[in-house]
Amino acid sequence: MNKIYLDNAATTPLDPAVIDEMVNVLQFNFGNPSSTHSFGQDAKVILEKVRREIADYLRVTPAEIIFTSCGTESNNMILKSSVEHLGVERIITSPLEHKCVAESVLDLKKRKGIEVVYLRPNNHGDLSLEDLEKHLKNSEKKTLVSLMHSNNEIGNLLEIEKVAQLCKENNALFHSDTVQTIAHYDLDFSKIPVDFASCSAHKFHGPKGVGFAFVRKSSGLKGIITGGPQERSLRAGTENVCGIAGMGKALEICMSNLTEFSQKIKDLKAYTIEQFKKEFPGVKFNGRSEEENSLYTVLSVLLPYHNPLIGLQLDMKGIALSQGSACSSGAAKPSMVMMTVLNEDEMENCTPLRVSFSHFTEKNEIDALITALKEIQNAVN
Ligand code: PLP
């Protein structure tokens, strides 16, 4: 059975050129980048080259890129260190954040007594900038705003530049979880005054277990992992040299083909929407998923019938995707995002599905998905 992978918001397959790069580093660059001899210095050269490439992409300085093990670690470090070292007393966030942000914020509330303000999204998953401004203005407490650039379940995009400006005007720090958008958009942080951002290599055909945090130099953030001078003492521990080399290669490939890759995926997403509308009358798309201005790699579908087993049934037919997190990872409860965008009737009588694309996805794989869904539906009826 030829398997089909449509869960690229969860993780992406490695680009073959990334594998080659990593194997090469594993074989020939085993030195510890902190060692002063040539083996160490050769490894250090790899780290600094990738750091420079990332900095050039974001239009920041290399010293502002801190290598970490993943998006989760980057977000934890930024949130926890903002409170511990920068005196943040209040966090403004939303109920739609990824768990690694949501649970870190709750932990800070519990352990450190931080005030937490949740912006209330409408039933499309939109946040109001007026609401944000009102909250920013109504407290003297040192504030960090933490809002994701794109939601991983429904693909809504934040007006990141406007939010960053608002935070700047109101003396608040701004952190954006950019895990779903790094390497998929041209992000210019010389124009977007964000203080902190996060990245995970496995979301753009790089390896798992490596990412970075963008930490604006002027913020003065310190690390939470201690025990060594690596990463300007912001993140102790020997760096994952081959992972970082793989992340650099993956970023280089994505950015040098950005126009071509993004156009291919946008066309594929439009085709998928068209096929769903044609074959499943009554289908809807959650959040802003169907709209032009949403994350182009994600389509959150709402099928007009109830079938909680659909993910499993598709998997048995060799098609992997996520159930829009309504019951993903065996979770009994629908996610906060689904509870926000679906009404009670839709929760009971419909089925969310998240189709997420990469530039390796092909049209015939979408056709196979539609055929499989029809077969499953016919078998039930
Ligand atoms: N933030 C968002 C928006 C994500 O989608 C993910 C991964 O699913 C993460 C953070 C966590 O990244 P990682 O898997 O590298 O820990």
mmCIF file of C-alpha atoms and ligand atoms in Angstrom:
data_model
loop_
_atom_site.group_PDB
_atom_site.id
_atom_site.type_symbol
_atom_site.label_atom_id
_atom_site.label_comp_id
_atom_site.label_asym_id
_atom_site.label_seq_id
_atom_site.Cartn_x
_atom_site.Cartn_y
_atom_site.Cartn_z
ATOM 1 C CA MET A 1 0.000 0.000 0.000
ATOM 2 C CA ASN A 2 1.350 3.406 -1.005
ATOM 3 C CA LYS A 3 1.054 5.558 2.088
ATOM 4 C CA ILE A 4 -0.074 9.176 1.915
ATOM 5 C CA TYR A 5 1.076 11.796 4.409
ATOM 6 C CA LEU A 6 -1.166 14.837 4.933
ATOM 7 C CA ASP A 7 -0.128 15.831 8.459
ATOM 8 C CA ASN A 8 2.633 18.319 7.721
ATOM 9 C CA ALA A 9 1.588 20.713 10.496
ATOM 10 C CA ALA A 10 2.500 17.937 12.944
ATOM 11 C CA THR A 11 5.840 17.247 11.309
ATOM 12 C CA THR A 12 7.339 17.126 7.822
ATOM 13 C CA PRO A 13 9.425 14.487 6.061
ATOM 14 C CA LEU A 14 13.149 15.251 5.893
ATOM 15 C CA ASP A 15 14.358 16.698 2.619
ATOM 16 C CA PRO A 16 16.910 14.234 1.120
ATOM 17 C CA ALA A 17 19.481 17.048 0.890
ATOM 18 C CA VAL A 18 19.042 17.621 4.638
ATOM 19 C CA ILE A 19 19.784 13.948 5.297
ATOM 20 C CA ASP A 20 22.962 14.162 3.176
ATOM 21 C CA GLU A 21 24.083 17.256 5.052
ATOM 22 C CA MET A 22 23.458 15.650 8.429
ATOM 23 C CA VAL A 23 25.184 12.374 7.534
ATOM 24 C CA ASN A 24 28.182 14.330 6.339
ATOM 25 C CA VAL A 25 28.390 16.258 9.622
ATOM 26 C CA LEU A 26 27.872 13.093 11.685
ATOM 27 C CA GLN A 27 30.711 11.408 9.818
ATOM 28 C CA PHE A 28 33.234 14.177 9.552
ATOM 29 C CA ASN A 29 32.417 16.791 12.191
ATOM 30 C CA PHE A 30 32.132 15.054 15.526
ATOM 31 C CA GLY A 31 34.093 17.730 17.397
ATOM 32 C CA ASN A 32 32.620 19.579 20.371
ATOM 33 C CA PRO A 33 32.095 23.182 19.236
ATOM 34 C CA SER A 34 33.369 24.416 22.618
ATOM 35 C CA SER A 35 36.746 22.682 22.165
ATOM 36 C CA THR A 36 39.577 24.956 21.134
ATOM 37 C CA HIS A 37 41.340 22.432 18.875
ATOM 38 C CA SER A 38 40.638 22.119 15.169
ATOM 39 C CA PHE A 39 37.981 19.384 15.556
ATOM 40 C CA GLY A 40 36.010 21.664 17.843
ATOM 41 C CA GLN A 41 36.581 24.717 15.719
ATOM 42 C CA ASP A 42 35.378 22.901 12.579
ATOM 43 C CA ALA A 43 32.111 22.132 14.382
ATOM 44 C CA LYS A 44 31.923 25.710 15.635
ATOM 45 C CA VAL A 45 32.240 26.979 12.052
ATOM 46 C CA ILE A 46 29.118 24.956 11.135
ATOM 47 C CA LEU A 47 27.130 26.445 14.041
ATOM 48 C CA GLU A 48 28.132 30.003 13.233
ATOM 49 C CA LYS A 49 27.421 29.602 9.521
ATOM 50 C CA VAL A 50 23.859 28.407 10.252
ATOM 51 C CA ARG A 51 23.401 31.105 12.891
ATOM 52 C CA ARG A 52 24.388 33.734 10.320
ATOM 53 C CA GLU A 53 21.987 32.261 7.710
ATOM 54 C CA ILE A 54 19.072 32.343 10.146
ATOM 55 C CA ALA A 55 19.955 35.890 11.218
ATOM 56 C CA ASP A 56 20.098 37.015 7.577
ATOM 57 C CA TYR A 57 16.692 35.456 6.925
ATOM 58 C CA LEU A 58 15.128 37.301 9.891
ATOM 59 C CA ARG A 59 17.240 40.485 9.356
ATOM 60 C CA VAL A 60 18.600 40.355 12.902
ATOM 61 C CA THR A 61 22.093 39.844 14.299
ATOM 62 C CA PRO A 62 23.568 36.332 14.748
ATOM 63 C CA ALA A 63 23.932 36.964 18.501
ATOM 64 C CA GLU A 64 20.133 37.087 18.700
ATOM 65 C CA ILE A 65 19.726 33.456 17.554
ATOM 66 C CA ILE A 66 19.905 30.878 20.364
ATOM 67 C CA PHE A 67 19.913 27.211 19.337
ATOM 68 C CA THR A 68 17.564 25.009 21.366
ATOM 69 C CA SER A 69 16.166 21.477 21.204
ATOM 70 C CA CYS A 70 12.712 22.408 19.865
ATOM 71 C CA GLY A 71 9.866 24.921 19.683
ATOM 72 C CA THR A 72 8.609 23.819 23.094
ATOM 73 C CA GLU A 73 11.952 24.558 24.742
ATOM 74 C CA SER A 74 12.232 27.942 23.010
ATOM 75 C CA ASN A 75 8.766 28.982 24.182
ATOM 76 C CA ASN A 76 9.412 27.737 27.734
ATOM 77 C CA MET A 77 12.693 29.585 27.927
ATOM 78 C CA ILE A 78 11.224 32.863 26.691
ATOM 79 C CA LEU A 79 8.172 32.817 28.948
ATOM 80 C CA LYS A 80 9.880 31.564 32.096
ATOM 81 C CA SER A 81 12.942 33.746 31.770
ATOM 82 C CA SER A 82 10.809 36.836 31.069
ATOM 83 C CA VAL A 83 9.229 36.339 34.469
ATOM 84 C CA GLU A 84 12.340 35.229 36.342
ATOM 85 C CA HIS A 85 14.828 37.664 34.882
ATOM 86 C CA LEU A 86 12.951 40.545 33.295
ATOM 87 C CA GLY A 87 10.401 41.186 36.030
ATOM 88 C CA VAL A 88 7.300 40.393 33.956
ATOM 89 C CA GLU A 89 4.258 40.411 36.268
ATOM 90 C CA ARG A 90 1.448 40.034 33.750
ATOM 91 C CA ILE A 91 1.031 37.937 30.586
ATOM 92 C CA ILE A 92 -1.573 38.727 27.945
ATOM 93 C CA THR A 93 -2.219 35.677 25.783
ATOM 94 C CA SER A 94 -5.086 33.779 24.146
ATOM 95 C CA PRO A 95 -6.813 30.432 24.758
ATOM 96 C CA LEU A 96 -5.722 29.330 21.276
ATOM 97 C CA GLU A 97 -2.004 28.986 21.985
ATOM 98 C CA HIS A 98 -0.105 25.728 21.625
ATOM 99 C CA LYS A 99 0.076 23.715 24.859
ATOM 100 C CA CYS A 100 3.743 24.515 25.368
ATOM 101 C CA VAL A 101 2.788 28.188 25.741
ATOM 102 C CA ALA A 102 -0.558 27.639 27.482
ATOM 103 C CA GLU A 103 0.862 25.298 30.115
ATOM 104 C CA SER A 104 3.979 27.410 30.699
ATOM 105 C CA VAL A 105 1.744 30.415 31.334
ATOM 106 C CA LEU A 106 -0.402 28.424 33.776
ATOM 107 C CA ASP A 107 2.727 27.179 35.534
ATOM 108 C CA LEU A 108 3.942 30.780 35.942
ATOM 109 C CA LYS A 109 0.554 31.807 37.264
ATOM 110 C CA LYS A 110 0.631 29.002 39.827
ATOM 111 C CA ARG A 111 4.265 29.212 40.906
ATOM 112 C CA LYS A 112 5.003 32.901 40.503
ATOM 113 C CA GLY A 113 1.604 34.512 40.979
ATOM 114 C CA ILE A 114 1.673 36.081 37.515
ATOM 115 C CA GLU A 115 -1.540 37.775 36.389
ATOM 116 C CA VAL A 116 -2.829 36.202 33.184
ATOM 117 C CA VAL A 117 -5.180 37.987 30.801
ATOM 118 C CA TYR A 118 -6.809 35.936 28.036
ATOM 119 C CA LEU A 119 -7.999 37.776 24.933
ATOM 120 C CA ARG A 120 -11.361 36.384 23.920
ATOM 121 C CA PRO A 121 -11.449 35.063 20.310
ATOM 122 C CA ASN A 122 -14.660 35.224 18.243
ATOM 123 C CA ASN A 123 -16.079 32.059 16.676
ATOM 124 C CA HIS A 124 -13.731 32.408 13.692
ATOM 125 C CA GLY A 125 -10.773 32.343 16.080
ATOM 126 C CA ASP A 126 -9.980 36.052 15.506
ATOM 127 C CA LEU A 127 -8.531 38.190 18.276
ATOM 128 C CA SER A 128 -9.437 41.842 18.621
ATOM 129 C CA LEU A 129 -6.572 44.323 18.507
ATOM 130 C CA GLU A 130 -8.802 46.897 20.240
ATOM 131 C CA ASP A 131 -9.232 44.444 23.080
ATOM 132 C CA LEU A 132 -5.464 43.960 23.243
ATOM 133 C CA GLU A 133 -4.880 47.710 23.263
ATOM 134 C CA LYS A 134 -7.412 48.190 26.045
ATOM 135 C CA HIS A 135 -5.651 45.596 28.211
ATOM 136 C CA LEU A 136 -2.241 47.029 27.412
ATOM 137 C CA LYS A 137 -3.367 50.458 28.574
ATOM 138 C CA ASN A 138 -5.210 49.466 31.728
ATOM 139 C CA SER A 139 -2.312 48.265 33.882
ATOM 140 C CA GLU A 140 1.034 49.577 35.097
ATOM 141 C CA LYS A 141 2.359 46.043 35.599
ATOM 142 C CA LYS A 142 5.313 44.928 33.479
ATOM 143 C CA THR A 143 3.617 42.964 30.692
ATOM 144 C CA LEU A 144 4.550 40.304 28.171
ATOM 145 C CA VAL A 145 2.168 39.615 25.280
ATOM 146 C CA SER A 146 2.395 36.041 23.961
ATOM 147 C CA LEU A 147 0.405 35.397 20.780
ATOM 148 C CA MET A 148 1.180 32.823 18.104
ATOM 149 C CA HIS A 149 1.815 33.980 14.527
ATOM 150 C CA SER A 150 -0.270 31.176 13.108
ATOM 151 C CA ASN A 151 -2.536 28.711 14.790
ATOM 152 C CA ASN A 152 -1.508 25.102 14.112
ATOM 153 C CA GLU A 153 -5.076 23.755 14.049
ATOM 154 C CA ILE A 154 -7.017 26.294 11.997
ATOM 155 C CA GLY A 155 -4.253 28.318 10.345
ATOM 156 C CA ASN A 156 -5.480 31.772 11.433
ATOM 157 C CA LEU A 157 -2.716 34.334 10.991
ATOM 158 C CA LEU A 158 -2.075 37.067 13.555
ATOM 159 C CA GLU A 159 -1.439 40.609 12.344
ATOM 160 C CA ILE A 160 2.013 40.240 13.813
ATOM 161 C CA GLU A 161 3.345 43.618 12.714
ATOM 162 C CA LYS A 162 0.380 45.530 14.186
ATOM 163 C CA VAL A 163 0.538 43.569 17.443
ATOM 164 C CA ALA A 164 4.283 44.188 17.720
ATOM 165 C CA GLN A 165 3.743 47.932 17.163
ATOM 166 C CA LEU A 166 0.980 48.061 19.772
ATOM 167 C CA CYS A 167 3.199 46.316 22.304
ATOM 168 C CA LYS A 168 6.069 48.662 21.545
ATOM 169 C CA GLU A 169 3.884 51.761 21.905
ATOM 170 C CA ASN A 170 2.642 50.473 25.251
ATOM 171 C CA ASN A 171 6.020 49.351 26.609
ATOM 172 C CA ALA A 172 5.077 45.682 26.669
ATOM 173 C CA LEU A 173 7.352 42.838 25.584
ATOM 174 C CA PHE A 174 6.059 40.745 22.686
ATOM 175 C CA HIS A 175 6.642 37.014 22.144
ATOM 176 C CA SER A 176 5.262 35.248 19.101
ATOM 177 C CA ASP A 177 5.280 31.485 18.638
ATOM 178 C CA THR A 178 6.389 31.380 14.993
ATOM 179 C CA VAL A 179 6.813 27.594 14.853
ATOM 180 C CA GLN A 180 4.281 27.179 12.011
ATOM 181 C CA THR A 181 5.470 30.148 9.932
ATOM 182 C CA ILE A 182 9.286 30.172 10.020
ATOM 183 C CA ALA A 183 10.598 29.070 6.600
ATOM 184 C CA HIS A 184 7.083 29.369 5.113
ATOM 185 C CA TYR A 185 6.972 33.190 5.109
ATOM 186 C CA ASP A 186 9.519 35.922 4.625
ATOM 187 C CA LEU A 187 9.725 37.300 8.176
ATOM 188 C CA ASP A 188 11.596 40.584 8.504
ATOM 189 C CA PHE A 189 12.213 41.320 12.189
ATOM 190 C CA SER A 190 13.974 44.587 11.314
ATOM 191 C CA LYS A 191 10.463 45.822 10.449
ATOM 192 C CA ILE A 192 8.423 43.744 12.940
ATOM 193 C CA PRO A 193 9.451 44.858 16.439
ATOM 194 C CA VAL A 194 8.895 41.461 18.065
ATOM 195 C CA ASP A 195 11.107 40.772 21.109
ATOM 196 C CA PHE A 196 11.025 36.976 21.080
ATOM 197 C CA ALA A 197 10.095 34.228 18.595
ATOM 198 C CA SER A 198 10.475 30.466 18.358
ATOM 199 C CA CYS A 199 11.301 27.916 15.679
ATOM 200 C CA SER A 200 11.274 24.158 15.227
ATOM 201 C CA ALA A 201 13.223 22.592 12.345
ATOM 202 C CA HIS A 202 10.924 19.608 11.865
ATOM 203 C CA LYS A 203 8.108 21.866 10.614
ATOM 204 C CA PHE A 204 10.051 22.649 7.421
ATOM 205 C CA HIS A 205 11.717 19.375 6.415
ATOM 206 C CA GLY A 206 14.523 19.593 8.957
ATOM 207 C CA PRO A 207 15.193 17.136 11.779
ATOM 208 C CA LYS A 208 13.313 16.771 15.065
ATOM 209 C CA GLY A 209 15.001 17.782 18.304
ATOM 210 C CA VAL A 210 16.398 21.087 17.100
ATOM 211 C CA GLY A 211 15.109 24.638 16.869
ATOM 212 C CA PHE A 212 16.005 28.127 17.944
ATOM 213 C CA ALA A 213 14.752 31.070 19.934
ATOM 214 C CA PHE A 214 15.016 34.594 18.587
ATOM 215 C CA VAL A 215 15.876 36.837 21.536
ATOM 216 C CA ARG A 216 16.123 40.566 20.804
ATOM 217 C CA LYS A 217 19.448 41.704 22.242
ATOM 218 C CA SER A 218 17.981 44.758 23.903
ATOM 219 C CA SER A 219 15.528 42.585 25.898
ATOM 220 C CA GLY A 220 18.235 41.339 28.286
ATOM 221 C CA LEU A 221 16.693 37.848 28.530
ATOM 222 C CA LYS A 222 18.758 35.219 30.357
ATOM 223 C CA GLY A 223 18.632 31.425 30.043
ATOM 224 C CA ILE A 224 16.928 28.891 32.284
ATOM 225 C CA ILE A 225 19.270 25.966 31.549
ATOM 226 C CA THR A 226 22.538 26.587 33.364
ATOM 227 C CA GLY A 227 25.829 24.716 33.387
ATOM 228 C CA GLY A 228 27.943 26.071 30.571
ATOM 229 C CA PRO A 229 28.767 29.118 28.487
ATOM 230 C CA GLN A 230 27.214 27.808 25.266
ATOM 231 C CA GLU A 231 24.830 30.042 23.316
ATOM 232 C CA ARG A 232 26.090 33.150 25.128
ATOM 233 C CA SER A 233 25.170 31.436 28.420
ATOM 234 C CA LEU A 234 21.502 31.577 27.409
ATOM 235 C CA ARG A 235 21.303 27.836 26.879
ATOM 236 C CA ALA A 236 23.939 25.640 28.485
ATOM 237 C CA GLY A 237 24.738 22.258 26.944
ATOM 238 C CA THR A 238 26.711 21.005 23.965
ATOM 239 C CA GLU A 239 24.923 22.011 20.792
ATOM 240 C CA ASN A 240 23.298 19.464 18.464
ATOM 241 C CA VAL A 241 25.738 20.165 15.623
ATOM 242 C CA CYS A 242 24.325 17.756 13.049
ATOM 243 C CA GLY A 243 20.740 18.823 13.858
ATOM 244 C CA ILE A 244 21.674 22.478 13.501
ATOM 245 C CA ALA A 245 23.408 21.748 10.176
ATOM 246 C CA GLY A 246 20.220 19.970 9.032
ATOM 247 C CA MET A 247 18.060 22.884 10.140
ATOM 248 C CA GLY A 248 20.323 25.287 8.212
ATOM 249 C CA LYS A 249 20.068 23.178 5.060
ATOM 250 C CA ALA A 250 16.272 22.892 5.390
ATOM 251 C CA LEU A 251 15.913 26.663 5.836
ATOM 252 C CA GLU A 252 18.181 27.328 2.854
ATOM 253 C CA ILE A 253 16.102 25.016 0.623
ATOM 254 C CA CYS A 254 12.770 26.495 1.765
ATOM 255 C CA MET A 255 13.866 30.094 1.449
ATOM 256 C CA SER A 256 15.562 29.763 -1.923
ATOM 257 C CA ASN A 257 12.377 28.128 -3.301
ATOM 258 C CA LEU A 258 9.829 30.093 -1.278
ATOM 259 C CA THR A 259 7.829 31.491 -4.210
ATOM 260 C CA GLU A 260 7.644 28.171 -6.032
ATOM 261 C CA PHE A 261 6.902 26.045 -2.939
ATOM 262 C CA SER A 262 4.284 28.405 -1.514
ATOM 263 C CA GLN A 263 2.500 28.756 -4.867
ATOM 264 C CA LYS A 264 2.392 24.985 -5.313
ATOM 265 C CA ILE A 265 0.905 24.515 -1.838
ATOM 266 C CA LYS A 266 -1.593 27.376 -2.254
ATOM 267 C CA ASP A 267 -2.826 25.851 -5.542
ATOM 268 C CA LEU A 268 -3.121 22.464 -3.866
ATOM 269 C CA LYS A 269 -5.074 23.947 -0.956
ATOM 270 C CA ALA A 270 -7.470 25.696 -3.372
ATOM 271 C CA TYR A 271 -7.928 22.400 -5.241
ATOM 272 C CA THR A 272 -8.612 20.568 -1.953
ATOM 273 C CA ILE A 273 -11.259 23.132 -0.957
ATOM 274 C CA GLU A 274 -12.893 22.784 -4.392
ATOM 275 C CA GLN A 275 -12.960 18.963 -4.163
ATOM 276 C CA PHE A 276 -14.437 18.987 -0.653
ATOM 277 C CA LYS A 277 -17.150 21.433 -1.744
ATOM 278 C CA LYS A 278 -17.956 19.332 -4.808
ATOM 279 C CA GLU A 279 -18.024 15.940 -3.093
ATOM 280 C CA PHE A 280 -19.342 16.795 0.383
ATOM 281 C CA PRO A 281 -22.220 19.288 0.172
ATOM 282 C CA GLY A 282 -22.561 21.141 3.477
ATOM 283 C CA VAL A 283 -18.845 20.956 4.233
ATOM 284 C CA LYS A 284 -17.394 23.948 6.102
ATOM 285 C CA PHE A 285 -13.910 25.150 6.868
ATOM 286 C CA ASN A 286 -12.976 26.106 10.413
ATOM 287 C CA GLY A 287 -11.594 29.448 11.510
ATOM 288 C CA ARG A 288 -10.153 31.444 8.613
ATOM 289 C CA SER A 289 -8.821 28.264 7.060
ATOM 290 C CA GLU A 290 -10.574 28.686 3.699
ATOM 291 C CA GLU A 291 -9.528 32.295 3.273
ATOM 292 C CA GLU A 292 -6.628 33.620 1.256
ATOM 293 C CA ASN A 293 -5.084 35.208 4.316
ATOM 294 C CA SER A 294 -4.533 32.064 6.357
ATOM 295 C CA LEU A 295 -1.610 29.723 6.830
ATOM 296 C CA TYR A 296 -1.354 28.141 3.387
ATOM 297 C CA THR A 297 -0.067 24.801 4.692
ATOM 298 C CA VAL A 298 -3.203 24.111 6.782
ATOM 299 C CA LEU A 299 -6.829 23.424 5.871
ATOM 300 C CA SER A 300 -9.212 22.716 8.746
ATOM 301 C CA VAL A 301 -12.258 20.922 7.353
ATOM 302 C CA LEU A 302 -15.620 20.329 9.040
ATOM 303 C CA LEU A 303 -17.369 17.328 7.460
ATOM 304 C CA PRO A 304 -21.169 17.549 7.699
ATOM 305 C CA TYR A 305 -21.592 14.196 9.472
ATOM 306 C CA HIS A 306 -20.389 12.657 12.699
ATOM 307 C CA ASN A 307 -17.654 10.051 12.598
ATOM 308 C CA PRO A 308 -15.165 10.131 15.479
ATOM 309 C CA LEU A 309 -13.311 7.126 14.000
ATOM 310 C CA ILE A 310 -12.498 8.785 10.717
ATOM 311 C CA GLY A 311 -8.799 9.345 11.480
ATOM 312 C CA LEU A 312 -8.372 5.678 12.281
ATOM 313 C CA GLN A 313 -10.333 4.570 9.216
ATOM 314 C CA LEU A 314 -8.238 6.786 6.940
ATOM 315 C CA ASP A 315 -5.074 5.469 8.560
ATOM 316 C CA MET A 316 -6.204 1.913 7.760
ATOM 317 C CA LYS A 317 -6.426 3.029 4.143
ATOM 318 C CA GLY A 318 -2.876 4.395 4.345
ATOM 319 C CA ILE A 319 -3.762 8.085 4.684
ATOM 320 C CA ALA A 320 -2.352 10.003 7.639
ATOM 321 C CA LEU A 321 -3.841 13.257 8.846
ATOM 322 C CA SER A 322 -5.010 14.804 12.082
ATOM 323 C CA GLN A 323 -8.598 14.989 13.265
ATOM 324 C CA GLY A 324 -8.305 18.722 13.746
ATOM 325 C CA SER A 325 -7.272 17.951 17.284
ATOM 326 C CA ALA A 326 -10.906 17.304 18.253
ATOM 327 C CA CYS A 327 -9.862 13.894 19.440
ATOM 328 C CA SER A 328 -6.238 13.786 18.349
ATOM 329 C CA SER A 329 -3.610 11.871 20.283
ATOM 330 C CA GLY A 330 -6.364 9.897 21.950
ATOM 331 C CA ALA A 331 -7.495 12.985 23.887
ATOM 332 C CA ALA A 332 -11.068 12.529 25.050
ATOM 333 C CA LYS A 333 -11.833 16.236 25.072
ATOM 334 C CA PRO A 334 -11.969 18.506 22.022
ATOM 335 C CA SER A 335 -9.174 21.074 21.931
ATOM 336 C CA MET A 336 -9.696 24.666 23.103
ATOM 337 C CA VAL A 337 -9.387 25.759 19.480
ATOM 338 C CA MET A 338 -12.186 23.452 18.328
ATOM 339 C CA MET A 339 -14.335 24.461 21.299
ATOM 340 C CA THR A 340 -13.867 28.083 20.205
ATOM 341 C CA VAL A 341 -14.707 27.718 16.527
ATOM 342 C CA LEU A 342 -17.413 25.036 16.639
ATOM 343 C CA ASN A 343 -20.888 25.425 18.093
ATOM 344 C CA GLU A 344 -22.574 22.674 20.122
ATOM 345 C CA ASP A 345 -24.472 21.318 17.140
ATOM 346 C CA GLU A 346 -21.288 21.105 15.057
ATOM 347 C CA MET A 347 -19.457 19.386 17.926
ATOM 348 C CA GLU A 348 -22.118 16.704 18.088
ATOM 349 C CA ASN A 349 -23.001 16.236 14.433
ATOM 350 C CA CYS A 350 -19.885 17.066 12.413
ATOM 351 C CA THR A 351 -16.313 15.837 12.080
ATOM 352 C CA PRO A 352 -13.262 18.096 12.023
ATOM 353 C CA LEU A 353 -10.266 17.034 9.946
ATOM 354 C CA ARG A 354 -6.987 18.864 9.469
ATOM 355 C CA VAL A 355 -5.335 18.426 6.086
ATOM 356 C CA SER A 356 -1.842 19.914 6.138
ATOM 357 C CA PHE A 357 0.343 20.165 3.064
ATOM 358 C CA SER A 358 3.981 20.425 2.069
ATOM 359 C CA HIS A 359 5.629 21.010 -1.298
ATOM 360 C CA PHE A 360 6.044 17.227 -1.530
ATOM 361 C CA THR A 361 2.244 16.763 -1.491
ATOM 362 C CA GLU A 362 0.705 15.875 -4.865
ATOM 363 C CA LYS A 363 -2.751 16.408 -6.348
ATOM 364 C CA ASN A 364 -3.371 12.668 -6.763
ATOM 365 C CA GLU A 365 -2.894 12.290 -2.999
ATOM 366 C CA ILE A 366 -5.759 14.746 -2.450
ATOM 367 C CA ASP A 367 -7.853 12.740 -4.941
ATOM 368 C CA ALA A 368 -7.046 9.582 -2.965
ATOM 369 C CA LEU A 369 -8.141 11.303 0.263
ATOM 370 C CA ILE A 370 -11.473 12.348 -1.256
ATOM 371 C CA THR A 371 -12.058 8.837 -2.659
ATOM 372 C CA ALA A 372 -11.219 7.248 0.708
ATOM 373 C CA LEU A 373 -13.576 9.617 2.553
ATOM 374 C CA LYS A 374 -16.394 8.767 0.147
ATOM 375 C CA GLU A 375 -15.773 5.042 0.577
ATOM 376 C CA ILE A 376 -15.883 5.432 4.352
ATOM 377 C CA GLN A 377 -19.084 7.472 4.141
ATOM 378 C CA ASN A 378 -20.747 4.955 1.775
ATOM 379 C CA ALA A 379 -19.782 2.056 4.040
ATOM 380 C CA VAL A 380 -21.549 3.744 6.976
ATOM 381 C CA ASN A 381 -24.716 4.645 5.008
HETATM 382 N N1 PLP B 1 4.115 25.756 18.690
HETATM 383 C C1 PLP B 1 3.338 25.376 17.674
HETATM 384 C C2 PLP B 1 2.399 26.365 17.059
HETATM 385 C C3 PLP B 1 3.404 24.074 17.176
HETATM 386 O O1 PLP B 1 2.606 23.709 16.162
HETATM 387 C C4 PLP B 1 4.309 23.159 17.784
HETATM 388 C C5 PLP B 1 4.360 21.754 17.325
HETATM 389 O O2 PLP B 1 3.364 21.139 17.014
HETATM 390 C C6 PLP B 1 5.110 23.604 18.836
HETATM 391 C C7 PLP B 1 4.997 24.911 19.260
HETATM 392 C C8 PLP B 1 6.076 22.695 19.509
HETATM 393 O O3 PLP B 1 7.211 22.478 18.709
HETATM 394 P P1 PLP B 1 8.169 21.220 18.988
HETATM 395 O O4 PLP B 1 7.501 20.033 18.415
HETATM 396 O O5 PLP B 1 9.443 21.544 18.270
HETATM 397 O O6 PLP B 1 8.386 21.138 20.442
#
